[in-house]
């Protein structure tokens, strides 16, 4: 897993069937990457549902959040619509898990991304990373602490 | 290890004795079914362990997922201004199965609130801010879903049933 100080590997992933997100387009902004195993976990304990409620916190720190899993764009679209998510979910779908692998957070056995968080600073360097046990939603306090730390610089 | 931030203060709704040895804080959402399931268990905990327990509820509405979660939190706080926070809290969970926008006035009447005052308070900015402060406290304390429990200031890794079990074991 990539640690603090490493350069965040660039990527280009679909957020919708016809929209691609390139990490390098977000230079000058803080970026939060939340890798997670799969769409459709129960809602009250769902990590994405929590982040959805926190978008104004993230924008206060000039940060954009992306969820990343190996689900396809169509699956992400249905999940976003069902859960009324207001931030992009990226499909690490083809080649499967390539970006998760680049960040060192792919589970070969399950064929899914691990549950991992990265905060990337405005220069594209990893400022904080965290690997959570697969069944444990890591919450958001770690992300906020990392963003706060970046703000102090 | 996640800890409660800020600590319990005079903004909190508190049930039980200040001298209690176990302080439980729940971050909850009135529309969340898991919180609805936890509600009778919390009651049982309070009954079983009596004076040993102090119980605090802070709001953590997942407003995008649950459209009545924030309005319900407002109703509880507005009732709180008439010293009936817990009455409304109980009524909301007991009627969670039929939660909708029209329920709040009905419950306010049932628990004997001054309805006009209740409606007026329900649009207060201060109440909204109080709920947002609770949410903020949850986020800072590492709440990752609802309900989340804190026991004596430290995040408890489990649900209400686990909590009951833990208390029973430590009482033995």
Coordinates of C-alpha atoms in Angstrom, one line a residue:
Chain A
X1 CA 0.0 0.0 0.0
X2 CA 1.3 3.4 -0.9
X3 CA 2.3 5.5 2.1
X4 CA 2.7 9.2 2.9
X5 CA 5.2 11.0 0.7
X6 CA 4.7 8.8 -2.4
X7 CA 3.5 10.3 -5.6
X8 CA -0.1 9.3 -6.2
X9 CA -0.2 7.2 -9.4
X10 CA -2.2 9.0 -12.1
X11 CA -5.3 7.2 -13.5
X12 CA -8.1 7.7 -15.9
X13 CA -11.3 6.0 -14.8
X14 CA -14.9 6.2 -15.9
X15 CA -17.3 8.0 -13.5
X16 CA -20.2 7.6 -16.0
X17 CA -20.4 5.7 -19.3
X18 CA -19.2 8.8 -21.1
X19 CA -17.2 10.8 -18.4
X20 CA -13.7 10.0 -17.5
X21 CA -11.9 11.3 -14.4
X22 CA -8.2 11.9 -14.6
X23 CA -6.4 12.4 -11.4
X24 CA -3.9 14.9 -12.9
X25 CA -6.8 17.2 -13.7
X26 CA -7.2 17.7 -10.0
X27 CA -3.7 19.2 -9.4
X28 CA -4.2 22.2 -7.2
X29 CA -7.0 20.5 -5.2
X30 CA -6.9 18.0 -2.4
X31 CA -8.3 14.6 -3.4
X32 CA -9.7 11.9 -1.3
X33 CA -9.8 8.4 -2.7
X34 CA -12.0 5.9 -0.9
X35 CA -11.4 2.4 -2.2
X36 CA -14.1 0.0 -1.1
X37 CA -15.0 -3.6 -1.9
X38 CA -18.4 -3.3 -3.5
X39 CA -21.6 -1.3 -4.1
X40 CA -24.8 -2.1 -2.2
X41 CA -23.8 -2.6 1.4
X42 CA -26.5 -1.9 4.0
X43 CA -27.2 1.8 4.1
X44 CA -26.9 3.0 7.7
X45 CA -23.5 1.5 8.0
X46 CA -22.4 2.3 4.5
X47 CA -19.2 4.3 4.1
X48 CA -20.4 6.0 0.9
X49 CA -23.6 7.1 2.6
X50 CA -21.5 8.7 5.3
X51 CA -19.3 10.6 2.9
X52 CA -22.3 11.7 1.0
X53 CA -23.4 13.6 4.2
X54 CA -20.0 15.2 4.5
X55 CA -19.4 16.8 1.1
X56 CA -19.6 20.3 2.6
X57 CA -16.9 19.4 5.1
X58 CA -14.7 18.2 2.2
X59 CA -15.3 21.3 0.1
X60 CA -14.4 23.4 3.1
X61 CA -10.9 21.8 2.8
X62 CA -10.9 22.3 -0.9
X63 CA -11.1 18.5 -1.3
X64 CA -12.8 16.4 -3.9
X65 CA -13.8 12.8 -2.9
X66 CA -14.0 9.8 -5.3
X67 CA -15.2 6.4 -4.4
X68 CA -13.4 3.6 -6.2
X69 CA -14.4 0.0 -6.6
X70 CA -14.3 -2.7 -9.3
X71 CA -18.0 -2.4 -10.0
X72 CA -19.0 -1.3 -13.5
X73 CA -20.2 2.2 -14.4
X74 CA -23.7 0.9 -14.7
X75 CA -23.7 -0.7 -11.3
X76 CA -22.3 2.6 -9.9
X77 CA -25.0 4.6 -11.6
X78 CA -27.8 2.5 -10.2
X79 CA -26.1 2.6 -6.7
X80 CA -25.7 6.4 -6.9
X81 CA -29.2 6.9 -7.9
X82 CA -30.6 4.6 -5.3
X83 CA -28.6 6.1 -2.5
X84 CA -28.8 9.7 -3.8
X85 CA -25.0 10.0 -3.8
X86 CA -23.7 13.4 -4.9
X87 CA -20.1 12.5 -5.6
X88 CA -18.5 10.4 -8.3
X89 CA -17.9 6.7 -8.0
X90 CA -15.1 5.5 -10.3
X91 CA -15.2 2.1 -12.0
X92 CA -11.8 0.3 -11.6
X93 CA -13.3 -2.2 -14.0
X94 CA -11.1 -2.7 -17.1
X95 CA -8.5 -3.9 -16.7
X96 CA -10.0 -5.1 -13.5
X97 CA -8.6 -3.5 -10.4
X98 CA -5.6 -1.9 -12.2
X99 CA -5.8 1.3 -10.2
X100 CA -6.4 -0.5 -6.9
X101 CA -3.3 -2.5 -7.7
X102 CA -1.2 0.6 -8.4
X103 CA -2.1 1.9 -5.0
X104 CA -1.4 -1.4 -3.4
X105 CA -4.9 -2.0 -2.2
X106 CA -6.2 -4.9 -4.4
X107 CA -7.3 -8.1 -2.8
X108 CA -6.4 -10.9 -5.3
X109 CA -8.3 -13.6 -3.5
X110 CA -11.6 -11.7 -3.4
X111 CA -11.1 -9.9 -6.7
X112 CA -12.1 -6.6 -5.0
X113 CA -10.5 -3.5 -3.8
X114 CA -9.6 -3.4 -0.1
X115 CA -11.2 -0.8 2.1
X116 CA -8.5 1.9 2.0
X117 CA -8.4 5.7 2.2
X118 CA -5.9 8.1 0.6
X119 CA -5.7 11.8 1.0
X120 CA -3.7 13.3 -1.9
X121 CA -2.3 16.9 -1.6
X122 CA -2.5 19.7 -4.2
X123 CA 0.8 18.6 -5.7
X124 CA -0.3 15.0 -6.2
X125 CA 1.6 13.5 -3.2
X126 CA 0.0 11.1 -0.8
X127 CA -0.5 13.0 2.5
X128 CA -2.2 10.2 4.4
X129 CA -3.3 6.7 3.8
X130 CA -5.2 4.1 5.8
X131 CA -6.1 0.5 5.4
X132 CA -9.2 -0.6 7.2
X133 CA -10.2 -4.2 8.0
X134 CA -12.5 -5.2 5.2
X135 CA -15.6 -5.4 7.3
X136 CA -15.0 -2.2 9.2
X137 CA -16.2 1.1 7.8
X138 CA -13.4 3.5 8.8
X139 CA -15.6 6.6 9.2
X140 CA -14.2 10.0 8.3
X141 CA -12.3 11.3 11.3
X142 CA -9.0 10.2 9.8
X143 CA -9.7 12.0 6.5
X144 CA -10.6 15.2 8.3
X145 CA -7.5 15.1 10.5
X146 CA -5.3 14.7 7.4
X147 CA -7.1 17.5 5.6
X148 CA -6.7 19.7 8.6
X149 CA -3.0 19.0 8.7
X150 CA -2.7 20.0 5.0
X151 CA -4.5 23.2 5.7
X152 CA -1.9 24.2 8.3
X153 CA 0.9 24.1 5.8
Chain B
X1 CA -9.1 4.2 19.2
X2 CA -11.8 6.7 18.6
X3 CA -13.0 8.9 21.5
X4 CA -15.9 11.2 22.0
X5 CA -15.4 14.8 21.0
X6 CA -16.5 17.1 22.5
X7 CA -17.1 15.5 25.9
X8 CA -20.5 15.5 27.4
X9 CA -21.6 19.1 28.1
X10 CA -24.6 21.2 28.9
X11 CA -25.9 21.0 25.3
X12 CA -26.5 17.3 25.7
X13 CA -29.7 15.5 26.4
X14 CA -29.0 13.3 29.4
X15 CA -30.9 10.6 31.1
X16 CA -29.9 9.1 34.4
X17 CA -27.6 10.1 37.3
X18 CA -24.5 12.2 37.1
X19 CA -22.9 9.7 39.5
X20 CA -23.5 6.7 37.2
X21 CA -20.5 4.6 36.6
X22 CA -21.3 3.9 32.9
X23 CA -22.0 6.7 30.5
X24 CA -23.4 5.6 27.1
X25 CA -23.6 8.0 24.2
X26 CA -25.6 7.0 21.2
X27 CA -25.3 8.7 17.8
X28 CA -28.6 8.0 16.1
X29 CA -31.0 8.8 13.3
X30 CA -34.7 8.6 13.9
X31 CA -35.4 7.0 10.5
X32 CA -32.6 4.4 10.7
X33 CA -34.1 1.0 11.1
X34 CA -31.0 -0.3 13.1
X35 CA -31.5 2.6 15.5
X36 CA -35.2 1.7 15.7
X37 CA -34.1 -1.9 16.7
X38 CA -31.7 -0.5 19.2
X39 CA -34.3 1.6 20.9
X40 CA -36.1 -1.0 23.0
X41 CA -32.7 -2.6 23.9
X42 CA -31.5 0.8 25.2
X43 CA -34.6 1.0 27.3
X44 CA -33.9 -2.4 28.7
X45 CA -30.4 -1.5 29.5
X46 CA -31.6 1.6 31.4
X47 CA -34.1 -0.5 33.3
X48 CA -31.8 -3.4 34.1
X49 CA -28.8 -1.3 35.2
X50 CA -30.8 1.6 36.6
X51 CA -28.6 4.1 38.5
X52 CA -25.4 2.7 37.1
X53 CA -26.3 4.1 33.6
X54 CA -26.3 7.6 32.2
X55 CA -27.6 7.8 28.7
X56 CA -27.0 10.6 26.2
X57 CA -28.4 10.9 22.7
X58 CA -26.7 12.9 19.9
X59 CA -28.1 13.3 16.5
X60 CA -26.5 11.8 13.4
X61 CA -29.1 12.1 10.7
X62 CA -28.2 10.6 7.3
X63 CA -30.3 13.2 5.6
X64 CA -29.7 12.1 2.0
X65 CA -30.5 8.5 2.7
X66 CA -33.4 9.2 5.1
X67 CA -35.7 12.1 4.1
X68 CA -37.4 12.4 7.5
X69 CA -34.2 12.0 9.6
X70 CA -33.4 15.7 9.9
X71 CA -37.0 16.9 10.4
X72 CA -37.4 14.2 13.1
X73 CA -34.3 15.5 14.8
X74 CA -35.8 19.0 14.7
X75 CA -39.0 17.7 16.2
X76 CA -37.0 16.2 19.1
X77 CA -35.1 19.4 19.7
X78 CA -38.2 21.5 19.5
X79 CA -39.8 19.3 22.1
X80 CA -36.7 19.7 24.1
X81 CA -37.3 23.5 24.3
X82 CA -40.5 22.5 26.2
X83 CA -38.5 20.1 28.3
X84 CA -39.9 17.1 26.5
X85 CA -37.0 15.9 24.4
X86 CA -37.1 12.3 25.7
X87 CA -40.9 12.1 25.3
X88 CA -40.5 13.0 21.7
X89 CA -37.5 10.8 21.3
X90 CA -39.4 7.8 22.5
X91 CA -42.5 8.7 20.4
X92 CA -40.4 9.0 17.3
X93 CA -38.9 5.5 17.7
X94 CA -42.1 4.0 18.8
X95 CA -43.8 5.3 15.6
X96 CA -40.8 4.9 13.3
X97 CA -42.8 2.4 11.2
X98 CA -45.1 5.3 10.1
X99 CA -42.7 8.2 10.1
X100 CA -43.6 10.9 7.7
X101 CA -43.8 14.7 7.5
X102 CA -47.3 14.8 9.2
X103 CA -46.4 12.7 12.2
X104 CA -44.5 15.4 14.1
X105 CA -47.5 17.6 15.0
X106 CA -49.5 14.6 15.9
X107 CA -46.8 13.4 18.3
X108 CA -46.4 16.9 19.7
X109 CA -50.1 16.9 20.6
X110 CA -49.9 13.4 22.1
X111 CA -47.1 14.3 24.4
X112 CA -48.8 17.5 25.4
X113 CA -46.7 20.2 23.8
X114 CA -47.8 23.7 23.1
X115 CA -48.3 23.1 19.4
X116 CA -48.0 26.7 18.2
X117 CA -44.7 27.1 20.1
X118 CA -43.5 23.7 18.7
X119 CA -44.2 24.7 15.1
X120 CA -42.5 28.0 15.6
X121 CA -39.4 26.4 17.3
X122 CA -39.2 23.8 14.5
X123 CA -38.1 26.5 12.0
X124 CA -35.5 27.9 14.4
X125 CA -31.9 28.3 13.1
X126 CA -30.6 27.5 16.5
X127 CA -32.1 24.0 16.5
X128 CA -30.7 23.3 13.1
X129 CA -27.3 24.4 14.3
X130 CA -27.5 22.2 17.3
X131 CA -28.2 19.1 15.2
X132 CA -25.4 20.0 12.8
X133 CA -23.1 20.4 15.9
X134 CA -24.1 16.9 17.0
X135 CA -23.4 15.6 13.5
X136 CA -20.0 17.3 13.6
X137 CA -19.3 15.8 16.9
X138 CA -20.1 12.4 15.5
X139 CA -17.8 12.8 12.5
X140 CA -14.9 14.0 14.7
X141 CA -15.5 11.1 17.1
X142 CA -15.3 8.5 14.3
X143 CA -18.9 7.7 13.9
X144 CA -19.1 5.4 10.8
X145 CA -22.8 4.5 10.7
X146 CA -25.9 4.6 13.0
X147 CA -26.3 3.7 15.7
X148 CA -22.8 4.3 17.0
X149 CA -22.2 3.9 20.8
X150 CA -19.5 5.4 23.1
X151 CA -19.0 3.9 26.5
X152 CA -17.3 6.2 29.0
X153 CA -15.9 8.3 26.1
X154 CA -14.5 5.5 23.9
X155 CA -16.1 4.1 20.8
X156 CA -17.9 0.8 21.4
X157 CA -17.3 -1.7 18.7
X158 CA -20.8 -3.3 18.4
X159 CA -24.5 -2.7 18.5
X160 CA -27.0 -2.4 21.3
X161 CA -27.3 -6.1 21.9
X162 CA -23.5 -6.4 22.2
X163 CA -23.6 -3.4 24.6
X164 CA -26.2 -5.2 26.8
X165 CA -24.1 -8.3 26.8
X166 CA -21.0 -6.5 27.7
X167 CA -22.7 -4.7 30.6
X168 CA -24.2 -7.9 31.9
X169 CA -20.8 -9.6 31.8
X170 CA -19.0 -6.8 33.6
X171 CA -21.8 -6.7 36.2
X172 CA -21.3 -10.4 37.0

